[in-house]
PDB file of N, CA and C in Angstrom:
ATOM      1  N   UNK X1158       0.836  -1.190   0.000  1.00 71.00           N
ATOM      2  CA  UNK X1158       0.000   0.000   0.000  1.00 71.00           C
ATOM      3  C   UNK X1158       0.880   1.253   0.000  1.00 71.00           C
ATOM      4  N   UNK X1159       0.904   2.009  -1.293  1.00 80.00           N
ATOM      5  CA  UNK X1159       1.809   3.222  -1.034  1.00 80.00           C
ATOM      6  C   UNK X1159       0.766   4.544  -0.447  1.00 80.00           C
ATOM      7  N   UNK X1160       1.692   5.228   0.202  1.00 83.00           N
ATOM      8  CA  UNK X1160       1.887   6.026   0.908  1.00 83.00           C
ATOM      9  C   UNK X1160       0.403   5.577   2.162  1.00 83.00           C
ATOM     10  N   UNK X1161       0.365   4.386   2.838  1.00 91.00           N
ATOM     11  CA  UNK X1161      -0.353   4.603   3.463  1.00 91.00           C
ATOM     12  C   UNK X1161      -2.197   4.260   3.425  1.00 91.00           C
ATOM     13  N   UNK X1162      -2.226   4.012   1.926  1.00 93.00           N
ATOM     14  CA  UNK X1162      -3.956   4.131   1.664  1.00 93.00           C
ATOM     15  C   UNK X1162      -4.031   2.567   0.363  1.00 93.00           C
ATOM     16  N   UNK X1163      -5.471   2.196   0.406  1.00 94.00           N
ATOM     17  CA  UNK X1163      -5.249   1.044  -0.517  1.00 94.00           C
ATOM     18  C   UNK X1163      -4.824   1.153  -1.632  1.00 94.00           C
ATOM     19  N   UNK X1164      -4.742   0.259  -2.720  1.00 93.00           N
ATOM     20  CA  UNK X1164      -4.068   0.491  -4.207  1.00 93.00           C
ATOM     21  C   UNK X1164      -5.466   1.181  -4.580  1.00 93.00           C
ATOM     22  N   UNK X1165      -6.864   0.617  -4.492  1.00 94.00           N
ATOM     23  CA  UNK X1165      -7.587   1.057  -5.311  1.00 94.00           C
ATOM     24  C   UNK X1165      -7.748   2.735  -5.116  1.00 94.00           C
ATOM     25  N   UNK X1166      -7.965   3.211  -4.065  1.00 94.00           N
ATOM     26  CA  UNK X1166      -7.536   4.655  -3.675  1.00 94.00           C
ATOM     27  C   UNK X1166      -6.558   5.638  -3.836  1.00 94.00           C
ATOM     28  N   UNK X1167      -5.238   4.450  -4.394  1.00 94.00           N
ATOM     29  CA  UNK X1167      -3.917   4.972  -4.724  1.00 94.00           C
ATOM     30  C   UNK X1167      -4.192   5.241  -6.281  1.00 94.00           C
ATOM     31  N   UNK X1168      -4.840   4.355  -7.048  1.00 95.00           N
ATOM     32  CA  UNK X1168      -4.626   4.381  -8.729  1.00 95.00           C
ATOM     33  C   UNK X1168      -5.721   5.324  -8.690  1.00 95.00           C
ATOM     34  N   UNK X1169      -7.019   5.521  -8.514  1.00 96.00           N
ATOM     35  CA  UNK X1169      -8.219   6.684  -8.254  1.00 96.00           C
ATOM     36  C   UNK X1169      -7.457   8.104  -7.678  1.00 96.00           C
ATOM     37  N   UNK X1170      -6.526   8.345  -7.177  1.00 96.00           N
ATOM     38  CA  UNK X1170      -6.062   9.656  -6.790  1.00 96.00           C
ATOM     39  C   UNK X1170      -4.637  10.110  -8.328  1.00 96.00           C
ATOM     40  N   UNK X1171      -4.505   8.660  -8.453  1.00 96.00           N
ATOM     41  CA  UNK X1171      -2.813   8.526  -9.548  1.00 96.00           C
ATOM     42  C   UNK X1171      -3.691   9.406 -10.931  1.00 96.00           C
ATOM     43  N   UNK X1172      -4.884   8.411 -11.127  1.00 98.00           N
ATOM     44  CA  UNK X1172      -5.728   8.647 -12.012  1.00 98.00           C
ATOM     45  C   UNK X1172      -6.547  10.210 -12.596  1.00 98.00           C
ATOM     46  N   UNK X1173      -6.942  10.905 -11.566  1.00 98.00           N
ATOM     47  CA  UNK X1173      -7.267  11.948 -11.151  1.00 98.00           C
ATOM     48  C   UNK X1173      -6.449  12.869 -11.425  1.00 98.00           C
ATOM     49  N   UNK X1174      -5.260  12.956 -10.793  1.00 98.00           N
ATOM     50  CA  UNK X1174      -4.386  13.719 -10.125  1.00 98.00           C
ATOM     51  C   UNK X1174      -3.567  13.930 -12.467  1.00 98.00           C
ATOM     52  N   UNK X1175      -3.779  12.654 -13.038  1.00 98.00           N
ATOM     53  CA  UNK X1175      -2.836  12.915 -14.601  1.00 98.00           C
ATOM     54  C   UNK X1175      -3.966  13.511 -15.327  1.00 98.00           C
ATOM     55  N   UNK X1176      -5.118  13.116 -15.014  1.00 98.00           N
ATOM     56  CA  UNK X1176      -6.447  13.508 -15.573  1.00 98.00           C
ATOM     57  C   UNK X1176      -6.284  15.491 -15.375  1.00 98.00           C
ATOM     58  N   UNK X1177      -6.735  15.834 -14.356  1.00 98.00           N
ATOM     59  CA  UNK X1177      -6.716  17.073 -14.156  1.00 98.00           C
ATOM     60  C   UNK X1177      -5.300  17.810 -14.841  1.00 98.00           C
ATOM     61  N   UNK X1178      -3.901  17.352 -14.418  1.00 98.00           N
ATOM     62  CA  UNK X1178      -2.402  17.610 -15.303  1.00 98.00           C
ATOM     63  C   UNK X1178      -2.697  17.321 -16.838  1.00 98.00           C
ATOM     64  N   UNK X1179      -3.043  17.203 -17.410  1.00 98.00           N
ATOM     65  CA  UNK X1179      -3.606  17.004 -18.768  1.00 98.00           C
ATOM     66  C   UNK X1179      -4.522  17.831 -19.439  1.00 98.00           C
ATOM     67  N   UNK X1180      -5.550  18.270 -18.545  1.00 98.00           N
ATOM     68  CA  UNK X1180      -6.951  19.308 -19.023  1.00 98.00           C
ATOM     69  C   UNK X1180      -6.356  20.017 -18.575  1.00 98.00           C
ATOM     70  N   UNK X1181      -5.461  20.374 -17.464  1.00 97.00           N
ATOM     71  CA  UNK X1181      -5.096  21.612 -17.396  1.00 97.00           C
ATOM     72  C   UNK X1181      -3.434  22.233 -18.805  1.00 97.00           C
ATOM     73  N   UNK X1182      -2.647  21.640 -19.269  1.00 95.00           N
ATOM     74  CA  UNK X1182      -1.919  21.395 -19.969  1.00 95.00           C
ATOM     75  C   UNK X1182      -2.952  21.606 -21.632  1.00 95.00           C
ATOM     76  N   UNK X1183      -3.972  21.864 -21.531  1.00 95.00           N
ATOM     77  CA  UNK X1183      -5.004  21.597 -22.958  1.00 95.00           C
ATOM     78  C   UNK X1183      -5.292  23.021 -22.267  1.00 95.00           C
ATOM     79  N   UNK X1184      -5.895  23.521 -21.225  1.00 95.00           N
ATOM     80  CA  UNK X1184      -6.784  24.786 -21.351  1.00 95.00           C
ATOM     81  C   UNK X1184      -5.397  25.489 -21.581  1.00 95.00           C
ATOM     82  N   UNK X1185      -3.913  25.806 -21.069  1.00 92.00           N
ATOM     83  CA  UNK X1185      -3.286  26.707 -21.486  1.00 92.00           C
ATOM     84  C   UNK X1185      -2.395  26.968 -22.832  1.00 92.00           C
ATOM     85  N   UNK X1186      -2.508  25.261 -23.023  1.00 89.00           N
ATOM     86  CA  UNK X1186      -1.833  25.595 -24.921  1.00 89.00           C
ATOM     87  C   UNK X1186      -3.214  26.243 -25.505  1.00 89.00           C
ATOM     88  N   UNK X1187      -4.723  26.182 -25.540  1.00 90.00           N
ATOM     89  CA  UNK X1187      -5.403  26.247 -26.143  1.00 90.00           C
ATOM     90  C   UNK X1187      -5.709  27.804 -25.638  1.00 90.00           C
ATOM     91  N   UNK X1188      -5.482  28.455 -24.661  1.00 90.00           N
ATOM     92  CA  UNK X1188      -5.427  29.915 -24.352  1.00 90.00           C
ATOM     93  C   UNK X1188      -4.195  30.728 -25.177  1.00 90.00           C
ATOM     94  N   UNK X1189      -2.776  30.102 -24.620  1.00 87.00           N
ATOM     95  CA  UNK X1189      -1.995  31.006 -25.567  1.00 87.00           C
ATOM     96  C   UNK X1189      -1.497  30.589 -26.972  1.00 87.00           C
ATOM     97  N   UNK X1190      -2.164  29.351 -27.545  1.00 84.00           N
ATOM     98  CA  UNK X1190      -1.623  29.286 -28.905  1.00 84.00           C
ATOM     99  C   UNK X1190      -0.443  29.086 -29.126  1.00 84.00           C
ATOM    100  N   UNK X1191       0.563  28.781 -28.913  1.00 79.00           N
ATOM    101  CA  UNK X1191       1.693  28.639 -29.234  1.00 79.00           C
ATOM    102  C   UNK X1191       2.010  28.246 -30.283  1.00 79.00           C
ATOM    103  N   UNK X1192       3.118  29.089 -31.322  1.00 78.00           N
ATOM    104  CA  UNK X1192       3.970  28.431 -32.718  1.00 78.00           C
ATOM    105  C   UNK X1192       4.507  27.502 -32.517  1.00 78.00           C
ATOM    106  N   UNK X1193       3.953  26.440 -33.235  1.00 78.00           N
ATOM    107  CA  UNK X1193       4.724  24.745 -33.254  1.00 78.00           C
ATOM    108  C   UNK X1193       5.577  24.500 -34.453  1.00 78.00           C
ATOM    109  N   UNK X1194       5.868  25.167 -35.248  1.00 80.00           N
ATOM    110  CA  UNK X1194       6.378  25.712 -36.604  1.00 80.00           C
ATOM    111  C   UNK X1194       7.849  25.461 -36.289  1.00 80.00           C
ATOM    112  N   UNK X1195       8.495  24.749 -37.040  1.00 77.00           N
ATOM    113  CA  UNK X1195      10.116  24.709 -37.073  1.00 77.00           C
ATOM    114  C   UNK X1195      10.777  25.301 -38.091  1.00 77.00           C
ATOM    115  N   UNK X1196      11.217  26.576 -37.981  1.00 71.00           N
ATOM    116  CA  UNK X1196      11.626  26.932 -39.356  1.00 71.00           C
ATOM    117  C   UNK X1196      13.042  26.759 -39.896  1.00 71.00           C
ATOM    118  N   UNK X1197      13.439  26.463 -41.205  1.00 79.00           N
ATOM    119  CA  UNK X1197      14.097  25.591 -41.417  1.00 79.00           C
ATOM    120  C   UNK X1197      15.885  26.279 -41.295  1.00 79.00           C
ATOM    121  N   UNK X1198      15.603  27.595 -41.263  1.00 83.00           N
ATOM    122  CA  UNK X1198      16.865  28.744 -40.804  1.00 83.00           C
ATOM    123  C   UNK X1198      16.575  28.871 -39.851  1.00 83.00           C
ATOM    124  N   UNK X1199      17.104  29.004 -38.809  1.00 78.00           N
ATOM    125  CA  UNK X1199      17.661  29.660 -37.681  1.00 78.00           C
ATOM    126  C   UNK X1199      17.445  31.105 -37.994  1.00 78.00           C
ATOM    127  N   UNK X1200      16.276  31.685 -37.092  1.00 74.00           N
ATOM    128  CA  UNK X1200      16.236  33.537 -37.213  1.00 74.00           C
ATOM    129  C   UNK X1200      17.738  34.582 -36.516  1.00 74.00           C
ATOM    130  N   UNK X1201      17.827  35.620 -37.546  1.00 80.00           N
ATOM    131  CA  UNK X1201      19.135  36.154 -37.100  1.00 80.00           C
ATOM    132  C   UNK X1201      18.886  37.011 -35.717  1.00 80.00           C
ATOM    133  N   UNK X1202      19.586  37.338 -35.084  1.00 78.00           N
ATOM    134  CA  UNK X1202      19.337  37.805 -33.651  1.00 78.00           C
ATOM    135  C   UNK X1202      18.547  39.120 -34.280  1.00 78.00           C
ATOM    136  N   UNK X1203      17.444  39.911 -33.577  1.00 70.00           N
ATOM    137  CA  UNK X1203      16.671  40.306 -34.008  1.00 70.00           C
ATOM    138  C   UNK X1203      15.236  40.431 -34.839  1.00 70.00           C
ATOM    139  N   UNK X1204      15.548  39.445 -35.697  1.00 73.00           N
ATOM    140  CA  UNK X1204      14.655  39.024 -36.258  1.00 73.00           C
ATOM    141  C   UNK X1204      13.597  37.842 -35.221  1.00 73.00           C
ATOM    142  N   UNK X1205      13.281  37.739 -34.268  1.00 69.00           N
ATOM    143  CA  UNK X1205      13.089  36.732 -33.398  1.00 69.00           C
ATOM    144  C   UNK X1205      11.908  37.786 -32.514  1.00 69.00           C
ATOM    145  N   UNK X1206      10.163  37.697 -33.197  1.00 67.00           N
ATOM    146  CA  UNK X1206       9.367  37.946 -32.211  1.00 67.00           C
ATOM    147  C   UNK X1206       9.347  38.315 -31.109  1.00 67.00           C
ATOM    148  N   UNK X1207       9.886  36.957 -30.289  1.00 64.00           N
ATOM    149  CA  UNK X1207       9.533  37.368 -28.914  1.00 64.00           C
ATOM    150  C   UNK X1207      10.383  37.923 -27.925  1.00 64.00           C
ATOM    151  N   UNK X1208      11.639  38.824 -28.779  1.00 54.00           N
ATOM    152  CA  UNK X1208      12.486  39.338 -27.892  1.00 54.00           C
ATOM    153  C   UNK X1208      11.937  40.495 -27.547  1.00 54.00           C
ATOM    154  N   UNK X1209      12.084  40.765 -26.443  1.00 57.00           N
ATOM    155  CA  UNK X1209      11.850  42.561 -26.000  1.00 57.00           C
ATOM    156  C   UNK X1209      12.387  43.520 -26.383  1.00 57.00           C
ATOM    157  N   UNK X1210      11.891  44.350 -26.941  1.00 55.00           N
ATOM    158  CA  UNK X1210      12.184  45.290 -27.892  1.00 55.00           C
ATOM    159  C   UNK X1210      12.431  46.169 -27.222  1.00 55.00           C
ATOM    160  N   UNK X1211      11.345  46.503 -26.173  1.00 59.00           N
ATOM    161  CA  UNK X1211      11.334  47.549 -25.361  1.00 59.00           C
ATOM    162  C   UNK X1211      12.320  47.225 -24.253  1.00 59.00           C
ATOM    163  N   UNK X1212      13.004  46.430 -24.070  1.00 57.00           N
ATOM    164  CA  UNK X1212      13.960  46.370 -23.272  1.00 57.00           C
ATOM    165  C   UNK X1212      15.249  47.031 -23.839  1.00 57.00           C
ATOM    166  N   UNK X1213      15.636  46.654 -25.580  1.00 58.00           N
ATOM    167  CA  UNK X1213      16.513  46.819 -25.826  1.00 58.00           C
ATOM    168  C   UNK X1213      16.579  48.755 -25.509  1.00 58.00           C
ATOM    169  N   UNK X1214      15.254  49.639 -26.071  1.00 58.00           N
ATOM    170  CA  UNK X1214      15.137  50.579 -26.409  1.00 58.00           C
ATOM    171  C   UNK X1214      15.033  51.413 -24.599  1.00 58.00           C
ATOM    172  N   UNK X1215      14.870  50.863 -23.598  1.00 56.00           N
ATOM    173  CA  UNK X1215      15.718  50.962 -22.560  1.00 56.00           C
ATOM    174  C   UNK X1215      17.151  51.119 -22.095  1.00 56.00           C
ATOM    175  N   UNK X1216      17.073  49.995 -22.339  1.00 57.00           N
ATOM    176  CA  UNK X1216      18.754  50.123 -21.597  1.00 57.00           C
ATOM    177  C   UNK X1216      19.996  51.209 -22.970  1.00 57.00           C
ATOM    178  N   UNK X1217      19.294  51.551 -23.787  1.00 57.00           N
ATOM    179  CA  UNK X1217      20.007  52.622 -24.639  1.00 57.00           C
ATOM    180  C   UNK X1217      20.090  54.220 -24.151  1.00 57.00           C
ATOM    181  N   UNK X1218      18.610  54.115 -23.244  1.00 57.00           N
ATOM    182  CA  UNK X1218      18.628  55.394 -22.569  1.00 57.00           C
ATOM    183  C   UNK X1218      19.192  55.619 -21.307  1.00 57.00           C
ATOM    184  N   UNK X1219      19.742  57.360 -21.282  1.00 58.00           N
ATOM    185  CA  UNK X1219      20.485  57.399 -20.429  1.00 58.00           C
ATOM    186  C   UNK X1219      19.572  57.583 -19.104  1.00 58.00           C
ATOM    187  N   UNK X1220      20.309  57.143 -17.878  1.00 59.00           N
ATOM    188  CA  UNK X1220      19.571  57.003 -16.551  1.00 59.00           C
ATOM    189  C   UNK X1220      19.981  58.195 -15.511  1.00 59.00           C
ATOM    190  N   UNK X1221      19.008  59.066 -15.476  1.00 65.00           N
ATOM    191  CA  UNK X1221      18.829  60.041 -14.623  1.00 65.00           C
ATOM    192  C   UNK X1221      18.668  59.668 -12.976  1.00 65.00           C
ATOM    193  N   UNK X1222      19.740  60.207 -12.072  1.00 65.00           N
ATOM    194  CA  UNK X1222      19.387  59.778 -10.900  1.00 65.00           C
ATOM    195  C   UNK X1222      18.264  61.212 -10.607  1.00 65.00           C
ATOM    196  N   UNK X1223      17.768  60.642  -9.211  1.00 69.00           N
ATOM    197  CA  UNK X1223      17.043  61.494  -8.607  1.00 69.00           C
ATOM    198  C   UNK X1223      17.412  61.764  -7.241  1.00 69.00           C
ATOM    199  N   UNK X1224      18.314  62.455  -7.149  1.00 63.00           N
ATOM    200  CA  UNK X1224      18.551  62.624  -5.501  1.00 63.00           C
ATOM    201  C   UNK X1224      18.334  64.276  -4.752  1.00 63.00           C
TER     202      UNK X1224
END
């Protein structure tokens, strides 16, 4: 008996427990969509969506203290 409880209670919680990890794994690919697309070049640095742009266009500006 693992952890304590019968098998049939053990495979009903095992069961459950991949069930719910699964629908939940389906509601968030199916919320954000994700590109499954392999493209056959390698994108050049920049060319690459999901980099932050606005990060780059940050750290270019100069930083004013405030004291």
């Amino acid at each position: 008996m693992p952890a304590g409880v019968s098998w049939a209670t053990y495979l009903k919680m095992f069961a459950a427990s991949l069930l719910a990890m699964c629908a939940g794994a389906e509601v968030v690919h199916r919320y954000y969509l994700p590109d499954l697309t392999i493209p056959e070049i390698p994108p050049k640095p920049g060319e690459l969506k999901t980099e932050l742009l606005g990060l780059k266009k940050r750290q270019h500006e100069p930083q004013v203290s405030q004291q």
